[in-house]
Structure formats: structure tokens, C-alpha cells
Short mmCIF file of C-alpha atoms and ligand atoms in Angstrom, two decimals:
data_model
loop_
_atom_site.label_atom_id
_atom_site.label_comp_id
_atom_site.label_asym_id
_atom_site.label_seq_id
_atom_site.Cartn_x
_atom_site.Cartn_y
_atom_site.Cartn_z
CA MET A 1 -26.38 -16.51 -25.73
CA ALA A 2 -22.92 -16.27 -24.17
CA GLU A 3 -19.40 -14.81 -25.83
CA GLN A 4 -17.28 -17.05 -26.59
CA PHE A 5 -13.30 -17.05 -24.56
CA ASP A 6 -10.48 -19.12 -24.31
CA VAL A 7 -9.70 -17.57 -21.77
CA ALA A 8 -11.82 -15.84 -18.94
CA VAL A 9 -9.50 -13.23 -16.79
CA ILE A 10 -10.94 -12.25 -13.03
CA GLY A 11 -9.23 -8.89 -12.10
CA ALA A 12 -7.14 -6.66 -14.01
CA GLY A 13 -4.42 -5.90 -11.64
CA ALA A 14 -0.16 -6.94 -11.84
CA ALA A 15 -1.24 -10.89 -12.38
CA GLY A 16 -4.35 -10.67 -14.08
CA MET A 17 -2.80 -8.54 -17.10
CA MET A 18 0.28 -10.57 -17.39
CA CYS A 19 -1.21 -13.85 -17.47
CA ALA A 20 -4.27 -12.16 -20.17
CA ALA A 21 -0.91 -10.88 -22.01
CA VAL A 22 0.97 -14.49 -22.09
CA ALA A 23 -1.78 -16.09 -23.36
CA GLY A 24 -3.29 -13.96 -25.97
CA GLN A 25 0.50 -14.04 -27.33
CA ARG A 26 0.23 -17.94 -27.56
CA GLY A 27 -2.83 -17.19 -29.77
CA LYS A 28 -6.16 -17.77 -26.74
CA ARG A 29 -8.77 -15.38 -27.61
CA VAL A 30 -8.62 -14.21 -24.33
CA VAL A 31 -11.22 -11.43 -22.27
CA LEU A 32 -10.14 -9.64 -18.65
CA ILE A 33 -12.91 -8.40 -16.29
CA ASP A 34 -11.92 -6.20 -13.70
CA HIS A 35 -15.11 -3.99 -11.97
CA ALA A 36 -12.67 -1.41 -11.11
CA GLU A 37 -13.33 2.37 -13.14
CA LYS A 38 -9.01 2.92 -12.97
CA LEU A 39 -6.51 0.27 -14.23
CA ALA A 40 -4.45 -1.20 -11.70
CA GLU A 41 -4.53 0.97 -9.04
CA LYS A 42 -2.46 -0.55 -6.91
CA ILE A 43 0.63 -0.99 -9.94
CA ARG A 44 0.06 3.07 -9.59
CA ILE A 45 0.02 3.65 -5.40
CA SER A 46 2.57 1.23 -5.49
CA GLY A 47 6.15 1.78 -3.86
CA GLY A 48 5.26 5.50 -3.06
CA GLY A 49 4.41 5.44 -6.78
CA ARG A 50 7.39 5.02 -8.42
CA CYS A 51 6.36 1.38 -8.15
CA ASN A 52 9.30 -1.68 -6.41
CA PHE A 53 8.08 -3.96 -9.51
CA THR A 54 10.50 -6.89 -8.48
CA ASN A 55 13.82 -7.53 -6.44
CA LEU A 56 16.95 -8.74 -7.99
CA GLN A 57 17.43 -10.95 -4.97
CA ALA A 58 14.14 -12.72 -5.32
CA THR A 59 14.38 -16.24 -3.87
CA PRO A 60 11.76 -18.44 -2.70
CA ALA A 61 13.25 -17.59 0.86
CA ASN A 62 11.66 -14.67 0.48
CA PHE A 63 7.63 -15.72 0.63
CA LEU A 64 5.52 -16.72 3.14
CA SER A 65 3.08 -19.67 2.59
CA GLN A 66 1.48 -22.88 4.44
CA ASN A 67 3.61 -24.97 1.65
CA PRO A 68 6.82 -22.74 1.13
CA HIS A 69 7.58 -24.91 -1.71
CA PHE A 70 4.84 -24.20 -3.96
CA CYS A 71 6.09 -20.71 -5.06
CA LYS A 72 10.13 -21.87 -6.10
CA SER A 73 8.52 -23.49 -9.96
CA ALA A 74 6.59 -20.43 -10.80
CA LEU A 75 9.40 -17.84 -9.40
CA SER A 76 12.12 -20.09 -11.48
CA ARG A 77 10.41 -20.03 -14.58
CA TYR A 78 9.78 -16.11 -14.79
CA THR A 79 12.43 -14.38 -13.16
CA PRO A 80 12.97 -10.69 -12.40
CA GLN A 81 15.41 -10.85 -15.59
CA ASP A 82 12.56 -11.82 -17.82
CA PHE A 83 10.65 -8.33 -16.42
CA LEU A 84 13.68 -7.05 -16.23
CA SER A 85 13.93 -7.98 -20.34
CA LEU A 86 10.32 -7.01 -20.53
CA LEU A 87 10.71 -3.41 -19.74
CA LYS A 88 13.98 -2.89 -21.96
CA ARG A 89 11.39 -3.69 -25.16
CA HIS A 90 9.56 -1.20 -23.75
CA HIS A 91 12.59 1.47 -22.74
CA ILE A 92 11.77 2.53 -18.77
CA PRO A 93 13.93 3.46 -17.12
CA TYR A 94 14.76 2.02 -13.59
CA HIS A 95 17.37 1.66 -11.17
CA GLU A 96 18.17 0.06 -7.63
CA LYS A 97 17.52 1.64 -4.50
CA HIS A 98 17.96 -0.45 -1.53
CA LYS A 99 18.67 -4.26 -0.54
CA GLY A 100 17.84 -5.39 -4.74
CA GLN A 101 14.73 -2.80 -4.84
CA LEU A 102 13.74 -2.45 -8.83
CA PHE A 103 11.93 0.90 -8.80
CA CYS A 104 10.89 3.27 -12.07
CA ASP A 105 12.61 6.52 -12.57
CA ARG A 106 9.64 8.46 -13.97
CA SER A 107 6.71 6.33 -12.24
CA ALA A 108 4.24 3.31 -11.64
CA GLU A 109 2.71 4.22 -14.77
CA ASP A 110 5.02 2.88 -16.96
CA ILE A 111 4.04 -0.90 -16.15
CA ILE A 112 0.59 0.13 -16.46
CA THR A 113 1.40 1.25 -19.97
CA MET A 114 3.42 -1.12 -20.82
CA LEU A 115 1.35 -4.87 -19.08
CA LYS A 116 -1.84 -2.81 -21.04
CA ALA A 117 0.66 -2.85 -24.85
CA GLU A 118 1.21 -6.24 -24.00
CA CYS A 119 -2.40 -7.35 -23.62
CA ASP A 120 -3.14 -5.56 -27.05
CA LEU A 121 -0.18 -7.14 -28.25
CA GLY A 122 -2.54 -10.43 -27.55
CA ASN A 123 -5.51 -8.85 -29.06
CA VAL A 124 -6.70 -9.53 -25.17
CA SER A 125 -10.69 -8.11 -25.56
CA TRP A 126 -11.68 -5.90 -22.18
CA ARG A 127 -14.79 -5.60 -20.00
CA MET A 128 -14.14 -3.00 -17.42
CA PRO A 129 -15.49 -1.68 -15.57
CA CYS A 130 -17.63 -4.38 -15.86
CA LYS A 131 -18.70 -6.67 -11.85
CA VAL A 132 -19.24 -10.13 -11.69
CA HIS A 133 -22.41 -11.41 -10.12
CA GLY A 134 -21.04 -15.44 -10.77
CA ILE A 135 -19.00 -17.98 -11.91
CA ALA A 136 -20.91 -21.39 -13.34
CA ARG A 137 -19.54 -24.96 -14.75
CA ALA A 138 -21.13 -25.85 -18.11
CA GLU A 139 -20.78 -28.59 -20.20
CA GLN A 140 -18.33 -27.86 -21.13
CA GLY A 141 -15.86 -24.62 -19.01
CA PHE A 142 -17.18 -21.98 -17.61
CA THR A 143 -19.92 -19.38 -17.36
CA ILE A 144 -19.53 -16.52 -16.55
CA ASP A 145 -22.74 -14.07 -15.61
CA THR A 146 -21.27 -10.61 -16.11
CA GLY A 147 -22.92 -6.87 -15.75
CA ALA A 148 -21.91 -6.93 -19.39
CA GLY A 149 -23.79 -9.83 -20.40
CA LEU A 150 -22.65 -13.33 -20.05
CA VAL A 151 -18.92 -15.04 -20.73
CA HIS A 152 -18.48 -18.58 -21.62
CA ALA A 153 -14.83 -19.64 -21.16
CA ASP A 154 -12.85 -23.15 -21.16
CA SER A 155 -10.55 -21.71 -18.54
CA VAL A 156 -10.90 -18.99 -15.61
CA VAL A 157 -8.17 -16.96 -14.31
CA ILE A 158 -8.70 -15.72 -10.73
CA ALA A 159 -6.08 -12.91 -10.02
CA THR A 160 -8.85 -10.43 -7.62
CA GLY A 161 -6.16 -9.96 -5.53
CA GLY A 162 -6.13 -9.77 -1.87
CA LEU A 163 -8.23 -7.60 0.95
CA SER A 164 -6.36 -4.57 1.30
CA ILE A 165 -7.18 -1.06 0.77
CA PRO A 166 -10.39 -1.88 0.03
CA LYS A 167 -10.78 1.72 -0.31
CA ILE A 168 -9.75 1.41 -4.51
CA GLY A 169 -11.31 -1.64 -5.54
CA ALA A 170 -10.48 -4.91 -3.57
CA THR A 171 -13.04 -7.72 -2.17
CA ASP A 172 -13.05 -11.30 -1.86
CA PHE A 173 -14.30 -12.71 -4.68
CA ALA A 174 -11.39 -14.51 -5.06
CA TYR A 175 -11.89 -16.35 -1.95
CA ARG A 176 -15.51 -17.09 -2.09
CA ILE A 177 -14.91 -18.62 -5.82
CA ALA A 178 -12.70 -21.38 -4.71
CA THR A 179 -15.08 -21.48 -1.06
CA GLN A 180 -17.51 -21.59 -3.59
CA PHE A 181 -15.48 -24.76 -5.80
CA GLY A 182 -15.32 -26.48 -2.56
CA LEU A 183 -11.52 -25.40 -2.19
CA LYS A 184 -9.81 -24.60 1.17
CA MET A 185 -8.83 -21.48 2.78
CA VAL A 186 -5.68 -20.26 4.52
CA GLU A 187 -6.61 -18.13 7.15
CA THR A 188 -6.37 -14.15 6.05
CA ARG A 189 -4.75 -11.20 8.04
CA PRO A 190 -3.49 -7.81 6.78
CA ALA A 191 0.97 -8.08 6.71
CA LEU A 192 3.04 -5.49 5.38
CA VAL A 193 1.17 -3.30 8.23
CA PRO A 194 1.72 -0.65 10.54
CA LEU A 195 1.32 -1.84 14.03
CA THR A 196 -0.99 -0.43 16.82
CA PHE A 197 -0.58 0.06 20.90
CA ASP A 198 -3.73 0.43 22.93
CA PRO A 199 -4.04 4.29 23.67
CA ALA A 200 -3.16 4.49 27.35
CA SER A 201 0.34 2.56 26.89
CA TRP A 202 1.13 4.46 23.82
CA GLN A 203 0.86 7.63 25.25
CA PRO A 204 4.56 8.34 26.48
CA PHE A 205 5.43 7.60 22.72
CA VAL A 206 2.73 9.59 21.28
CA GLU A 207 5.48 13.16 21.07
CA LEU A 208 7.60 10.38 19.51
CA ALA A 209 6.12 10.52 16.21
CA GLY A 210 7.80 11.25 13.07
CA ILE A 211 11.36 10.13 14.64
CA ALA A 212 12.53 7.69 12.24
CA LEU A 213 15.90 5.60 12.94
CA GLU A 214 17.07 2.22 11.67
CA VAL A 215 16.92 -0.44 13.98
CA ASP A 216 17.00 -4.09 14.38
CA VAL A 217 13.22 -5.72 15.13
CA SER A 218 12.78 -10.06 15.28
CA THR A 219 9.59 -11.50 16.48
CA GLY A 220 9.48 -15.32 17.71
CA VAL A 221 11.48 -17.22 19.09
CA LYS A 222 13.97 -20.00 17.89
CA LYS A 223 13.36 -21.83 14.64
CA GLN A 224 10.69 -19.91 14.11
CA ARG A 225 11.85 -16.31 14.87
CA MET A 226 12.43 -13.72 12.61
CA ASP A 227 14.62 -10.16 12.10
CA PHE A 228 14.86 -7.45 10.13
CA ARG A 229 17.24 -4.99 9.35
CA GLU A 230 16.05 -2.07 8.66
CA ASP A 231 13.88 1.63 9.14
CA LEU A 232 11.88 2.37 11.98
CA LEU A 233 8.92 5.05 12.39
CA PHE A 234 7.09 6.03 15.66
CA THR A 235 3.93 7.04 15.01
CA HIS A 236 1.11 8.67 16.82
CA ARG A 237 -0.55 5.25 17.87
CA GLY A 238 2.10 2.98 17.45
CA LEU A 239 5.16 2.00 15.37
CA SER A 240 5.06 1.56 11.13
CA GLY A 241 8.93 2.76 9.05
CA PRO A 242 9.60 -0.69 6.48
CA ALA A 243 11.31 -2.83 9.92
CA ILE A 244 8.12 -2.68 10.92
CA LEU A 245 5.75 -3.37 8.11
CA GLN A 246 8.08 -6.45 7.72
CA ILE A 247 8.05 -7.92 11.02
CA SER A 248 3.83 -7.59 10.84
CA SER A 249 3.82 -10.26 8.35
CA PHE A 250 5.82 -12.85 11.13
CA TRP A 251 4.17 -10.94 14.04
CA GLN A 252 1.11 -13.25 16.16
CA PRO A 253 -0.88 -11.06 18.17
CA GLY A 254 0.00 -10.73 21.70
CA THR A 255 3.45 -12.10 21.70
CA ALA A 256 6.54 -9.33 21.78
CA LEU A 257 8.39 -7.24 19.68
CA SER A 258 12.40 -6.76 20.42
CA LEU A 259 14.24 -3.75 19.40
CA ASN A 260 17.67 -2.33 19.42
CA PHE A 261 17.81 1.18 18.23
CA LEU A 262 21.36 0.97 18.23
CA PRO A 263 22.45 -1.84 16.50
CA GLN A 264 26.14 -1.14 15.85
CA THR A 265 26.42 -0.20 19.88
CA ASP A 266 26.09 -2.09 23.39
CA LEU A 267 25.10 0.74 24.55
CA GLY A 268 25.75 -0.81 28.82
CA THR A 269 29.58 -0.52 27.97
CA THR A 270 29.44 2.36 25.86
CA LEU A 271 28.32 4.47 28.61
CA ILE A 272 30.35 2.73 31.59
CA GLU A 273 33.02 3.26 29.51
CA GLY A 274 32.59 7.20 29.24
CA LYS A 275 32.42 7.07 32.64
CA SER A 276 35.91 7.74 32.56
CA SER A 277 35.46 11.43 31.42
CA LEU A 278 34.14 12.89 34.37
CA ARG A 279 32.59 15.62 32.84
CA LYS A 280 30.43 13.52 30.33
CA ASN A 281 26.86 14.20 30.67
CA LEU A 282 24.42 10.85 29.54
CA GLY A 283 21.72 13.46 27.64
CA ASN A 284 24.76 14.74 25.51
CA VAL A 285 26.20 11.76 25.10
CA LEU A 286 23.42 9.72 24.08
CA ALA A 287 21.83 12.19 21.51
CA GLN A 288 25.03 12.20 19.75
CA LEU A 289 23.44 8.43 19.28
CA LEU A 290 20.14 8.58 18.67
CA PRO A 291 17.88 11.24 17.57
CA ALA A 292 17.89 14.18 19.51
CA ARG A 293 14.29 13.88 19.87
CA LEU A 294 14.14 10.32 20.66
CA SER A 295 17.26 10.85 23.57
CA ALA A 296 15.98 13.14 25.42
CA GLY A 297 11.85 11.79 25.14
CA TRP A 298 12.85 8.00 25.96
CA LEU A 299 15.12 9.28 29.25
CA ALA A 300 12.37 11.05 30.07
CA SER A 301 9.97 8.88 29.91
CA ASN A 302 12.57 5.82 31.86
CA GLY A 303 13.12 8.50 34.61
CA PHE A 304 16.30 9.63 33.83
CA ASP A 305 18.31 12.94 34.41
CA SER A 306 19.63 14.13 31.47
CA GLU A 307 21.90 16.22 33.45
CA ALA A 308 23.09 13.60 34.91
CA LYS A 309 27.93 13.09 35.14
CA LEU A 310 27.45 9.34 33.64
CA ALA A 311 30.46 9.22 36.75
CA ASP A 312 28.44 9.87 39.15
CA MET A 313 25.88 7.33 37.90
CA PRO A 314 25.77 3.40 38.75
CA ASP A 315 26.82 0.98 36.35
CA LYS A 316 23.93 -0.67 37.23
CA GLN A 317 21.84 1.68 36.41
CA LEU A 318 23.52 2.68 33.01
CA ARG A 319 23.10 -1.39 32.18
CA ARG A 320 19.42 -1.07 32.89
CA LEU A 321 19.40 1.86 30.27
CA GLY A 322 21.85 0.39 27.97
CA ASP A 323 19.21 -2.52 28.10
CA SER A 324 15.70 -0.56 27.44
CA LEU A 325 17.84 1.04 24.14
CA ASN A 326 19.54 -2.66 23.37
CA ALA A 327 16.24 -4.71 23.72
CA TRP A 328 13.41 -2.72 23.70
CA THR A 329 10.67 -5.24 24.15
CA VAL A 330 6.78 -4.67 23.79
CA THR A 331 3.25 -6.53 22.69
CA PRO A 332 1.66 -4.39 19.83
CA SER A 333 -2.79 -4.72 20.66
CA GLY A 334 -2.78 -4.96 16.68
CA SER A 335 -2.88 -3.60 13.36
CA GLU A 336 -4.52 -0.54 11.20
CA GLY A 337 -5.35 -3.57 9.44
CA TYR A 338 -5.97 -4.33 5.76
CA ARG A 339 -7.22 -0.29 5.51
CA LYS A 340 -3.47 0.33 5.37
CA ALA A 341 -2.03 -3.29 4.43
CA GLU A 342 0.27 -3.53 1.96
CA VAL A 343 -0.88 -6.83 1.53
CA THR A 344 -3.10 -10.25 3.00
CA VAL A 345 -1.33 -13.28 4.11
CA GLY A 346 -3.19 -16.50 3.67
CA GLY A 347 -5.49 -16.95 1.07
CA VAL A 348 -6.78 -19.59 -1.42
CA ASP A 349 -4.71 -22.75 -0.16
CA THR A 350 -1.73 -23.87 -2.35
CA ARG A 351 -2.18 -27.33 -1.81
CA GLU A 352 -5.25 -27.08 -4.11
CA LEU A 353 -3.30 -25.87 -7.22
CA SER A 354 -0.97 -27.41 -9.65
CA GLN A 355 2.53 -25.48 -9.38
CA GLN A 356 2.89 -25.47 -13.01
CA SER A 357 -0.38 -24.51 -13.86
CA MET A 358 -1.60 -22.56 -10.65
CA MET A 359 -4.98 -24.35 -11.51
CA ALA A 360 -6.95 -26.27 -9.27
CA THR A 361 -6.46 -29.66 -9.09
CA ARG A 362 -10.31 -30.89 -8.88
CA VAL A 363 -12.40 -28.24 -10.73
CA PRO A 364 -10.05 -28.41 -14.37
CA GLY A 365 -10.19 -25.11 -16.02
CA LEU A 366 -9.92 -22.18 -12.31
CA HIS A 367 -6.60 -20.82 -12.04
CA PHE A 368 -6.04 -18.85 -9.15
CA ILE A 369 -2.92 -16.38 -9.00
CA GLY A 370 -1.30 -13.64 -8.06
CA GLU A 371 -1.52 -12.37 -3.99
CA ALA A 372 -5.33 -14.02 -3.94
CA VAL A 373 -3.59 -17.13 -3.04
CA ASP A 374 -1.40 -18.36 0.14
CA VAL A 375 1.70 -17.19 -0.38
CA THR A 376 3.23 -13.77 0.49
CA GLY A 377 6.06 -11.24 -0.76
CA TRP A 378 9.02 -9.38 1.74
CA LEU A 379 8.19 -6.08 1.59
CA GLY A 380 10.81 -5.14 -1.46
CA GLY A 381 9.55 -5.88 -4.60
CA TYR A 382 8.52 -9.48 -4.02
CA ASN A 383 4.68 -9.23 -4.30
CA PHE A 384 5.05 -8.15 -8.18
CA GLN A 385 7.45 -11.11 -8.17
CA TRP A 386 5.10 -13.27 -7.42
CA ALA A 387 1.94 -11.72 -9.34
CA TRP A 388 4.87 -11.25 -12.77
CA ALA A 389 5.75 -15.27 -11.80
CA SER A 390 2.11 -16.70 -11.42
CA GLY A 391 0.47 -14.92 -13.93
CA PHE A 392 3.01 -16.52 -16.71
CA ALA A 393 2.67 -19.28 -15.08
CA ALA A 394 -1.02 -19.66 -15.57
CA GLY A 395 -0.85 -17.29 -19.22
CA SER A 396 1.41 -20.34 -20.29
CA ALA A 397 -0.98 -23.29 -19.23
CA VAL A 398 -4.33 -21.93 -20.70
P1 FDA B 1 -3.88 -6.42 -7.29
O1 FDA B 1 -5.36 -6.37 -5.98
O2 FDA B 1 -3.10 -5.51 -8.34
O3 FDA B 1 -5.60 -6.89 -8.54
C1 FDA B 1 -6.66 -7.32 -8.16
C2 FDA B 1 -7.25 -6.75 -9.47
O4 FDA B 1 -8.62 -7.17 -9.29
C3 FDA B 1 -8.24 -5.22 -8.89
O5 FDA B 1 -7.59 -4.25 -10.47
C4 FDA B 1 -9.49 -5.04 -8.74
O6 FDA B 1 -9.80 -4.17 -9.73
C5 FDA B 1 -9.81 -6.32 -9.22
N1 FDA B 1 -10.76 -7.50 -8.44
C6 FDA B 1 -11.39 -7.27 -7.54
N2 FDA B 1 -12.44 -8.03 -6.81
C7 FDA B 1 -13.32 -7.35 -8.14
C8 FDA B 1 -14.35 -8.12 -8.52
N3 FDA B 1 -14.81 -8.32 -7.45
N4 FDA B 1 -14.56 -8.05 -9.57
C9 FDA B 1 -13.93 -8.27 -10.48
N5 FDA B 1 -12.58 -7.16 -10.58
C10 FDA B 1 -12.32 -7.43 -8.97
N6 FDA B 1 4.25 -4.85 -4.08
C11 FDA B 1 5.64 -5.04 -4.16
O7 FDA B 1 6.05 -5.84 -4.82
N7 FDA B 1 6.09 -3.73 -4.24
C12 FDA B 1 5.64 -2.77 -4.02
O8 FDA B 1 6.12 -1.04 -4.01
C13 FDA B 1 4.64 -2.54 -3.63
N8 FDA B 1 3.61 -1.56 -3.01
C14 FDA B 1 2.71 -1.38 -2.35
C15 FDA B 1 1.49 -0.62 -1.96
C16 FDA B 1 0.89 -0.07 -0.92
C17 FDA B 1 -0.02 0.65 -0.80
C18 FDA B 1 -0.40 -1.29 -1.43
C19 FDA B 1 -1.22 -1.29 -1.14
C20 FDA B 1 0.36 -3.12 -2.19
C21 FDA B 1 1.77 -3.02 -2.66
N9 FDA B 1 2.37 -4.12 -2.38
C22 FDA B 1 3.48 -3.41 -3.14
C23 FDA B 1 1.54 -5.28 -2.54
C24 FDA B 1 0.67 -5.82 -4.50
O9 FDA B 1 -0.02 -4.39 -4.90
C25 FDA B 1 0.24 -6.69 -4.55
O10 FDA B 1 0.60 -8.01 -4.10
C26 FDA B 1 -0.11 -6.76 -5.87
O11 FDA B 1 -0.27 -5.70 -6.66
C27 FDA B 1 -0.83 -7.82 -6.39
O12 FDA B 1 -1.81 -8.31 -7.35
P2 FDA B 1 -2.85 -9.17 -7.32
O13 FDA B 1 -2.47 -8.54 -8.91
O14 FDA B 1 -2.90 -10.71 -7.27
O15 FDA B 1 -3.90 -8.32 -7.67
#
């Protein structure tokens, strides 16, 4: 005999716990099933252990999707202020770090404890760790075959997330279920991920590993062009840091990135103007504008003598050096992949889902929420805001 529930939520991460709590508090009998040993590992490791749980500036424009209007409804019905009210009820201290990004003062553990307590308030039943072998249509609702026996539910919510960080339990479960029920998928790829270069072409830059600085980075042309001003980090294999994670979501393999290491300075003009002082040498001038190791390494790898006097150098040469730092064009060979990606772009095609309830319009009772669907936020708390908002939408509708 299958155990009976109104709602089965599969995946007890950010979106799944929010959905289960909301549905449970509406009086629904909810079971939350997850295969992991440890609850909500992704929340725990997020934001460097402090969880960047939302962004005060979140708007639909901060999300990528093949269907950009889809996220509007859920985001407008559960806003960052709604999540902050929840935090206040649980006396969780937080602070704003940068560009509207909100982090826990203490630890991401506060968010996990809060969501667990909200599930308890809704009398949610837990099956964890518990494998899910399959889901089948029943006469009414669905039968779920789990490691802890059969479960019957009128509605099933799939909240098993994307493919990033398989080491902590990410699987393609949501995509397999979507395909099983005949739903379309948008091709997936790793995003918010460091970019890599082929080792031979990266050799001159290996010694810059560890250098961080604020840059402008852009990719694409005309309407498709995206740019960000954020910190960049040189690594042994390529480029990372918030600037690169942001642009990685928009970067298409085979295309170039343009980087401006001195967003506030027209370097060519500054160097040419510096010629009026006879004693100024190239190395010293550049080291005042850039991290010393970057300026020394850059001059050496571009064949410039750091001891050269600006006054002795032709304008054309100074302009060429200026352009190389104001508009460095490089083509990554790939990315660090799902192993290091914070999120997955693509997923269950939102054109298959209702924007009010997140239910598959062709499969009544089957819902998809969170990162499993083709809605991906920028870096900065947007992905959790989508998890809360889509979880709330489904939890209010089931
Ligand atoms: P989530 O991944 O949270 O949960 C999925 C759950 O499903 C997991 O508990 C998993 O065990 C379970 N599951 C998977 N397959 C299953 C199966 N076959 N059977 C049963 N259970 C299964 N975002 C942000 O806004 N701010 C931030 O600071 C960060 N920081 C960050 C750091 C790092 C290192 C990563 C990897 C990611 C982030 N993110 C982030 C992204 C954010 O963590 C992510 O978008 C949300 O956790 C997605 O929430 P979901 O609930 O959709 O999936």
C-alpha cells in the first residue's frame, strides 16, 4: 500500500523546502523527499558560507531564459522584501555587501534552520536520505517509487535543481522526469563558472595567477552585447572572479571576451600626456595604475622595457600598449564545467509550464521549480530569489 499525501516535493534544497513549507502551512499533507545525507548542502556552501540569499535590486532583467517573461509573475508575487520578513520573524541578522546583495551575518546555516522550522510549522513529512526510483501516473495523481516504499500524491513538485557540483548530489533527475512526461527541454550548460584557455596560449599569463582587480568585461555584439564592471581574478588555468562568472553565463564558445583593466582611464592618452615629464619611466607609471605584478608581467609579455622613458617612446607604441590594457581581446577555450559552476543555464522549457503555478500545462499535477527550470539568475543572490519565488508559486498552487 502506498502512503498517501496531497503533495510530494522531490528535492529538499532552497526551492523544495520553500514550496513544502508554504503548501504544508496551507494545510496540505506534504512529503519532502531527498537522496542526500546532509540537508541543503548548496545553501550551506553558498556565498562563501554566508549565503547571498537575495538581492534588493532583483528584477526580471537579472535572469536568463529562452522565455524571458516567464519569471515575472512568480518574482512579483514573492519579492526580496517577503523573504526579509521571513528572516525577521526568525531573528536572523544580515547585511548588504555590494550592489544589493544580502548575506547572513553569521552563517548560511541560519537559512537552512529557518526553512526547516517553516517546514515543521507546516507538518511536512521527511524522507531523507531516500532514493527516488521512478514516478508514474496513477488513476488520480502520481505514484512515486522510493527507497522507503511507494508514495502516492495528488501533486508532485520536482525541485531537484541543476547539474552544478555533482560531488554534493546534483543530478539530472528533473530533466529525466520532464523528458519521461514528454516535456521539452532547453539545452543545458554550466554558468557562473571560471573560464579556461588552452595551456599553450595561457602560458604567458600563468605567473599572474592570484592577481585581482576591477575590470569592465563584455561579450557579444549589438543587441546581444552584455557587459559587467566587477572584480577579475587571474588563475593558473584562466580567468575567474565575479566579472568572469557573470559574463560566463552569456559567453558563447568560440567567441571573444573584451576586458578593460583600467575602466576609469584612457591609458594611451595618459601615457602620451606623461611624455611631457622627461623622467617618467614606463614601469613606474603603469605600476601606479595597476597591481605591480600585473604591470610588470604585462610589459614583459608584450615586449616592452619597463625602464624605458615615456619621453623616448613613439605615441603609436604607447597607444598600442594603452589599447592592449583598455581593450584586451581573448577567446577562452572552455570553462571549468559543472564541477565548478554555480548554476546551470537551460533546463525544463518554461513554455511547458504555467507561470502562476509552475505546473506543466500538459501534465496536470506535475510542477517544476527552482534551478531545474530554464530560468537562471545573475551572480548576486538572484538564483536564490528565483528558488524562493518559484517555490512559493508552486506551494501556493498545489
Ligand atoms: P538545490 O540544488 O538547492 O536543491 C536540489 C536538491 O535536490 C538537493 O537537496 C539535492 O540533494 C536533491 N536532489 C538532486 N537530485 C536528486 C535525486 N535524483 N533524488 C532526490 N533528490 C535529489 N545562489 C545565490 O543566489 N546566492 C549565492 O550566494 C549562491 N552561491 C552559490 C555557491 C555555490 C558554490 C553554488 C554551487 C551555487 C550557488 N548559488 C548561489 C546557486 C544556488 O545555490 C542555486 O541556484 C539554488 O540552490 C537552486 O535551488 P534549488 O532548490 O533549485 O536546487
